Coordinates of C-alpha atoms and ligand atoms in Angstrom, one line a residue:
M15 CA -8.7 12.9 -75.2
Q16 CA -6.5 15.9 -74.1
T17 CA -5.5 18.7 -77.5
F18 CA -2.8 20.4 -77.7
L19 CA -1.7 23.2 -80.6
V20 CA 1.0 23.1 -82.1
T21 CA 1.7 26.5 -84.3
G22 CA 4.6 26.0 -86.9
A23 CA 3.6 22.8 -86.8
A24 CA 4.7 22.1 -90.6
G25 CA 8.1 23.5 -90.6
F26 CA 11.3 20.9 -89.3
I27 CA 11.1 20.7 -85.9
G28 CA 7.1 21.5 -86.1
S29 CA 6.0 18.1 -88.6
H30 CA 7.8 15.8 -86.1
S31 CA 7.0 17.5 -82.9
V32 CA 2.6 16.6 -84.1
E33 CA 4.1 13.4 -85.0
W34 CA 5.6 12.1 -81.3
L35 CA 2.2 14.0 -80.4
L36 CA 0.0 11.9 -82.7
K37 CA 1.9 9.2 -81.2
Q38 CA 0.9 9.2 -77.6
G39 CA -2.6 9.1 -78.4
V40 CA -3.2 12.9 -78.1
R41 CA -4.6 14.8 -80.3
V42 CA -3.3 18.1 -81.8
I43 CA -4.5 21.4 -83.9
G44 CA -1.2 22.2 -86.0
V45 CA -1.4 26.5 -87.3
D46 CA 0.7 26.9 -89.8
N47 CA 1.1 30.1 -92.5
L48 CA 3.5 28.0 -94.5
R49 CA 6.2 31.0 -95.2
T50 CA 8.8 28.4 -94.3
G51 CA 6.8 25.3 -93.5
R52 CA 5.8 23.0 -96.1
L53 CA 2.2 21.2 -95.9
E54 CA 4.5 17.5 -97.4
N55 CA 6.2 17.8 -94.4
L56 CA 2.9 17.3 -92.8
V57 CA 1.6 13.9 -94.8
V58 CA 2.4 11.9 -92.5
A59 CA 0.2 14.0 -89.5
H60 CA -2.7 13.9 -91.8
T61 CA -2.6 10.6 -92.0
S62 CA -4.0 10.7 -88.2
P63 CA -7.5 11.5 -87.5
D64 CA -6.3 12.9 -84.8
F65 CA -4.8 16.3 -86.2
E66 CA -6.7 18.9 -87.8
W67 CA -4.1 21.7 -89.7
V68 CA -5.2 25.5 -89.9
N69 CA -3.9 27.7 -93.0
A70 CA -3.3 30.8 -89.8
D71 CA -0.3 33.2 -88.9
A72 CA 0.2 32.1 -85.4
G73 CA 0.6 36.1 -84.7
D74 CA -2.6 36.8 -85.9
E75 CA -4.5 37.4 -82.5
T76 CA -8.6 37.4 -83.8
A77 CA -7.5 33.7 -85.7
M78 CA -5.9 31.9 -82.2
R79 CA -9.0 33.4 -80.1
I80 CA -11.1 31.6 -82.7
L81 CA -8.6 27.9 -81.9
F82 CA -8.5 28.7 -78.5
Q83 CA -12.5 29.2 -78.6
Q84 CA -13.4 26.0 -80.4
H85 CA -10.9 23.4 -78.3
R86 CA -10.0 23.7 -75.0
F87 CA -5.8 23.2 -75.1
A88 CA -4.6 21.0 -72.6
G89 CA -1.0 23.1 -73.9
V90 CA 0.2 25.1 -76.2
L91 CA 4.0 24.2 -78.2
H92 CA 5.1 27.6 -80.2
L93 CA 7.0 26.6 -82.6
A94 CA 6.0 29.4 -85.3
A95 CA 9.0 31.6 -86.2
L96 CA 11.7 33.8 -88.2
V97 CA 13.7 31.4 -88.0
S98 CA 17.2 32.6 -90.0
V99 CA 19.4 34.7 -88.2
P100 CA 20.7 37.0 -91.3
E101 CA 17.4 37.2 -92.6
S102 CA 16.2 38.8 -88.1
F103 CA 19.5 41.8 -90.0
H104 CA 17.4 42.6 -92.8
E105 CA 14.1 42.3 -91.4
P106 CA 13.9 44.2 -88.1
A107 CA 10.8 44.3 -88.2
L108 CA 9.5 41.7 -88.9
N109 CA 11.5 39.6 -86.3
Y110 CA 9.5 41.2 -83.5
R111 CA 7.1 40.4 -85.2
I112 CA 7.1 36.7 -85.4
N113 CA 9.5 36.1 -83.0
L114 CA 8.7 38.0 -79.9
A115 CA 5.2 39.4 -80.6
A116 CA 3.4 36.1 -81.9
A117 CA 4.9 35.1 -78.7
D118 CA 3.3 37.1 -76.7
S119 CA 0.0 37.4 -77.8
I120 CA -0.3 33.3 -77.8
A121 CA 0.9 33.2 -73.9
R122 CA -1.7 36.1 -73.4
L123 CA -4.5 33.5 -75.1
C124 CA -3.8 30.6 -73.1
L125 CA -3.4 33.3 -69.8
E126 CA -6.8 34.3 -70.7
F127 CA -8.5 30.1 -72.2
D128 CA -6.7 28.5 -69.4
C129 CA -4.3 26.8 -70.7
K130 CA -1.9 26.1 -67.9
R131 CA 1.3 25.1 -70.1
L132 CA 2.9 27.2 -72.9
V133 CA 6.5 25.5 -74.1
F134 CA 8.2 27.8 -75.9
A135 CA 10.9 27.6 -78.5
S136 CA 14.0 28.7 -77.8
S137 CA 17.6 29.2 -78.9
A138 CA 21.3 28.4 -78.0
A139 CA 21.8 31.9 -79.6
V140 CA 20.7 33.6 -76.8
Y141 CA 23.9 32.6 -75.3
G142 CA 26.0 34.5 -78.1
V143 CA 29.6 35.0 -77.2
V144 CA 29.4 33.8 -73.8
A145 CA 33.1 33.1 -71.7
S146 CA 33.4 29.2 -70.7
L147 CA 31.4 26.3 -72.3
P148 CA 29.4 24.2 -72.0
N149 CA 26.7 27.3 -72.3
R150 CA 24.1 27.0 -69.0
E151 CA 20.9 28.1 -68.1
S152 CA 22.4 30.3 -65.3
D153 CA 24.8 32.1 -67.7
L154 CA 24.4 35.5 -68.6
P155 CA 23.2 35.5 -72.2
Q156 CA 24.5 37.9 -75.0
P157 CA 22.5 38.5 -77.9
Q158 CA 24.0 39.4 -81.1
S159 CA 21.6 39.0 -83.8
P160 CA 18.4 40.9 -84.4
Y161 CA 17.3 36.5 -84.1
A162 CA 18.9 36.0 -81.1
A163 CA 17.7 39.5 -78.9
A164 CA 14.0 38.3 -79.6
K165 CA 14.0 34.8 -78.8
L166 CA 15.6 36.3 -75.3
A167 CA 12.6 39.5 -74.9
A168 CA 10.6 36.6 -75.8
E169 CA 11.2 34.0 -72.4
V170 CA 12.0 37.5 -70.3
M171 CA 7.9 38.4 -71.4
L172 CA 6.9 34.9 -70.8
L173 CA 8.9 33.7 -67.5
G174 CA 7.2 37.4 -66.6
Y175 CA 3.5 36.0 -67.0
A176 CA 4.8 32.8 -65.5
A177 CA 5.8 34.4 -62.1
S178 CA 2.7 36.9 -62.3
Y179 CA -0.1 34.9 -63.2
G180 CA 0.7 30.9 -62.5
L181 CA 1.6 29.8 -66.0
E182 CA 4.0 27.0 -66.8
A183 CA 6.1 28.1 -69.4
V184 CA 9.3 26.1 -70.5
C185 CA 11.6 27.9 -73.0
L186 CA 13.8 25.7 -74.3
R187 CA 16.5 26.5 -76.0
Y188 CA 17.3 24.4 -79.4
F189 CA 21.2 24.1 -79.8
N190 CA 22.1 22.9 -83.4
V191 CA 19.3 20.3 -84.6
Y192 CA 19.6 18.6 -87.6
G193 CA 17.6 15.8 -89.8
L194 CA 14.6 14.9 -92.8
R195 CA 13.1 18.0 -93.6
Q196 CA 15.4 21.0 -92.5
D197 CA 15.9 22.8 -96.2
P198 CA 19.3 23.2 -97.4
A199 CA 17.8 26.0 -99.6
S200 CA 20.0 29.0 -98.3
P201 CA 23.3 29.0 -97.6
Y202 CA 22.7 29.7 -94.2
S203 CA 20.1 26.1 -94.0
G204 CA 21.2 24.6 -91.0
V205 CA 25.1 22.9 -92.1
L206 CA 24.6 19.1 -92.4
S207 CA 21.2 19.3 -94.4
I208 CA 23.8 21.0 -96.1
F209 CA 26.6 18.5 -96.4
T210 CA 24.3 16.2 -97.1
D211 CA 21.8 17.9 -100.6
R212 CA 25.7 18.1 -102.2
F213 CA 26.8 14.9 -101.3
R214 CA 23.6 13.5 -102.1
H215 CA 24.3 15.3 -105.8
G216 CA 27.3 14.0 -105.5
L217 CA 29.5 17.6 -105.2
P218 CA 32.2 18.9 -103.3
V219 CA 30.7 20.8 -100.0
I220 CA 32.3 23.8 -99.2
V221 CA 34.1 24.0 -94.8
H222 CA 34.6 27.7 -93.8
G223 CA 37.4 27.8 -92.5
D224 CA 39.8 24.8 -91.0
G225 CA 37.4 22.8 -90.5
E226 CA 37.7 22.5 -86.0
Q227 CA 34.8 24.5 -85.0
T228 CA 32.4 22.1 -82.6
R229 CA 28.9 22.2 -82.3
D230 CA 26.6 20.2 -80.4
F231 CA 24.6 18.6 -82.8
I232 CA 21.2 17.0 -81.7
S233 CA 18.5 14.8 -83.8
V234 CA 15.7 17.1 -85.0
R235 CA 14.0 12.8 -83.8
D236 CA 15.5 14.0 -79.8
V237 CA 14.1 17.6 -79.9
A238 CA 10.4 15.8 -81.5
R239 CA 10.8 14.2 -78.4
A240 CA 11.8 16.7 -75.5
N241 CA 9.5 19.5 -77.2
G242 CA 6.0 16.3 -76.3
E243 CA 6.9 15.4 -73.1
V244 CA 7.7 18.6 -71.8
L245 CA 4.6 19.6 -73.0
T246 CA 2.3 16.4 -72.1
R247 CA 4.0 15.0 -69.0
G248 CA 3.8 18.8 -67.2
G249 CA 6.3 18.9 -63.8
V250 CA 8.5 21.3 -66.0
A251 CA 9.3 23.9 -63.9
S252 CA 8.9 27.6 -65.6
G253 CA 12.4 28.4 -66.7
R254 CA 14.9 27.6 -69.7
Y255 CA 16.3 24.8 -70.7
N256 CA 18.9 24.0 -73.1
V257 CA 18.3 20.9 -75.6
C258 CA 21.5 19.7 -76.5
T259 CA 23.5 16.2 -76.1
G260 CA 26.3 18.2 -73.9
R261 CA 28.7 16.3 -77.1
A262 CA 31.0 18.6 -79.3
I263 CA 31.7 17.4 -82.9
S264 CA 33.9 19.2 -85.3
L265 CA 33.1 19.8 -88.5
N266 CA 36.5 17.5 -90.0
Q267 CA 34.7 14.8 -87.6
V268 CA 31.5 15.4 -89.4
L269 CA 33.4 14.8 -93.2
A270 CA 34.8 11.4 -92.2
I271 CA 31.7 10.7 -90.6
Y272 CA 30.1 11.0 -93.9
R273 CA 33.0 9.7 -96.4
E274 CA 32.2 6.7 -95.0
L275 CA 28.2 7.4 -96.4
F276 CA 29.3 8.8 -98.9
P277 CA 32.4 7.2 -100.4
N278 CA 32.5 8.1 -103.9
T279 CA 32.0 12.1 -104.0
P280 CA 35.2 14.8 -104.2
P281 CA 37.1 15.8 -101.1
A282 CA 36.3 18.6 -99.1
E283 CA 37.1 22.5 -100.3
Y284 CA 38.9 25.3 -97.4
A285 CA 37.0 28.3 -97.9
A286 CA 37.2 31.5 -95.4
A287 CA 36.2 31.6 -92.1
R288 CA 32.5 33.1 -92.3
V289 CA 32.5 36.7 -90.5
G290 CA 30.8 36.5 -87.2
D291 CA 31.0 32.6 -86.9
I292 CA 31.1 30.9 -83.5
R293 CA 33.8 28.5 -83.3
H294 CA 33.1 26.2 -80.7
S295 CA 29.3 25.9 -79.4
L296 CA 28.3 23.1 -76.4
G297 CA 25.4 23.0 -74.5
D298 CA 25.0 21.3 -70.8
P299 CA 22.2 19.2 -71.1
G300 CA 21.8 19.1 -67.2
L301 CA 18.8 20.9 -66.7
L302 CA 16.5 19.4 -68.4
R303 CA 17.4 15.8 -67.0
N304 CA 17.3 16.5 -63.4
R305 CA 14.4 17.6 -64.7
L306 CA 12.8 15.5 -66.8
E307 CA 13.9 12.7 -66.9
F308 CA 15.1 13.9 -70.7
N309 CA 18.6 12.6 -72.5
A310 CA 19.1 13.2 -76.2
K311 CA 18.9 9.2 -77.1
I312 CA 20.4 9.0 -80.8
P313 CA 23.8 9.3 -81.1
F314 CA 25.3 11.6 -83.7
A315 CA 26.8 8.6 -86.4
Q316 CA 23.0 7.4 -86.4
G317 CA 20.9 10.6 -86.7
L318 CA 23.9 11.3 -89.7
Y319 CA 23.5 7.3 -91.4
E320 CA 19.0 8.2 -91.0
L321 CA 19.7 11.7 -93.1
A322 CA 22.2 10.3 -95.6
H323 CA 19.6 7.4 -96.0
G324 CA 16.4 7.9 -94.7
E325 CA 13.4 8.2 -97.3
D326 CA 11.0 10.8 -95.3
K327 CA 7.3 10.0 -94.5
K328 CA 8.6 6.1 -93.6
S329 CA 7.1 6.6 -90.5
V330 CA 3.5 5.4 -89.5
V331 CA 1.4 7.1 -86.8
M332 CA -0.2 5.1 -84.8
A333 CA -3.2 7.2 -83.0
Ligands
UD2_16 C1 23.7 29.2 -86.6 C2 22.5 29.7 -85.4 C3 21.6 29.2 -85.9 C4 20.5 28.7 -86.1 C5 21.6 27.4 -86.7 C6 21.1 26.8 -87.9 C7 23.9 31.6 -84.9 C8 24.4 31.8 -83.4 N1 23.5 30.6 -84.7 O1 24.3 28.4 -86.0 O2 20.6 29.7 -84.5 O3 19.8 28.8 -87.3 O4 22.6 28.8 -88.4 O5 20.8 25.3 -88.1 O6 23.5 32.4 -85.7 N2 29.8 26.1 -92.3 C9 30.8 25.4 -93.4 N3 29.6 25.4 -94.6 C10 28.7 25.6 -95.0 C11 27.0 26.3 -94.2 C12 28.3 26.1 -92.9 O7 31.8 24.7 -93.3 O8 27.3 25.1 -95.9 C13 29.5 26.1 -91.0 C14 29.4 27.5 -90.7 O9 30.8 28.6 -91.1 C15 29.4 26.9 -89.0 C16 29.1 25.7 -88.9 O10 29.7 25.3 -90.2 O11 31.0 27.6 -88.6 C17 28.1 25.7 -88.7 O12 26.9 26.1 -89.3 P1 25.2 26.4 -89.5 O13 24.7 27.4 -90.0 O14 24.6 25.1 -89.0 O15 25.2 26.7 -88.0 P2 25.6 27.3 -86.4 O16 26.0 27.0 -85.0 O17 26.8 28.9 -87.3

């Protein structure tokens, strides 16, 4: 049985990715320091005998070396991150350590222990303000935050190791991921986690701007499948790949779907647009489609329905 390492396993994307992997019948060692991850996200994973959770910081090279010594990893999915863009402005040193240095350290451990494949969680944030849409991997990135800069720098390091030492480094640029377990606590949390939380409590949502801004929203279940397939199937050349749907949806369109799901909630309140907000974000999914035959499968309305009505911990892991 193959064993894979997942860092950030107790996070939003991490916990869904771990469940996808366990369903394929592989063994997963999940690392998380619970800085933003939550143990309850791993309730389903823990029902599998093939899952082990390790309380450790992915950037702690000594702790991680012990895991690499104990297991012969077939691949690593490195998701552990400082996920908040605003926090990266306030804590640039922490952002450097978590988003860049930890990725470099994990990559060097892969080389040291002959673990061939490293899948890295990058972000559409690396594109910044690019002149033309949809964003393509060949576009010149223009990071607008310490977060985006660190993600881009980590991509460069990993792809440098790929060219130098033959590591298979696959950097996945996630667009706007939504789904169960995304934390709605901060005003800068993903907009759909905030909207769902407020609608559930019968509260009005606040739209920053006119609501005509668009995003390429992708379900976390599609993202978990992309992560898992790249990690387990192999055959994806080292490089950068968008993980997106290729479809733009405006906040006003989102609200129209919510109105069907929550007919009795008060109307949305419109407020000033956020400073620095991007008007439109859209990715081209073509490269990952060509290399992996990967297509996002979950229609947005279905994904939103699952988010609004889904009770977590329902799925069963079949090991
Ligand atoms: C940011 C990050 C992205 C990721 C994402 C969270 C950048 C460049 N990108 O993208 O990396 O962390 O957030 O999924 O910083 N909005 C409202 N009302 C609310 C909350 C948000 O109208 O209560 C608006 C917001 O102004 C924006 C849109 O909804 O126009 C999407 O906001 P978001 O924070 O979910 O995502 P985004 O694309 O700004």
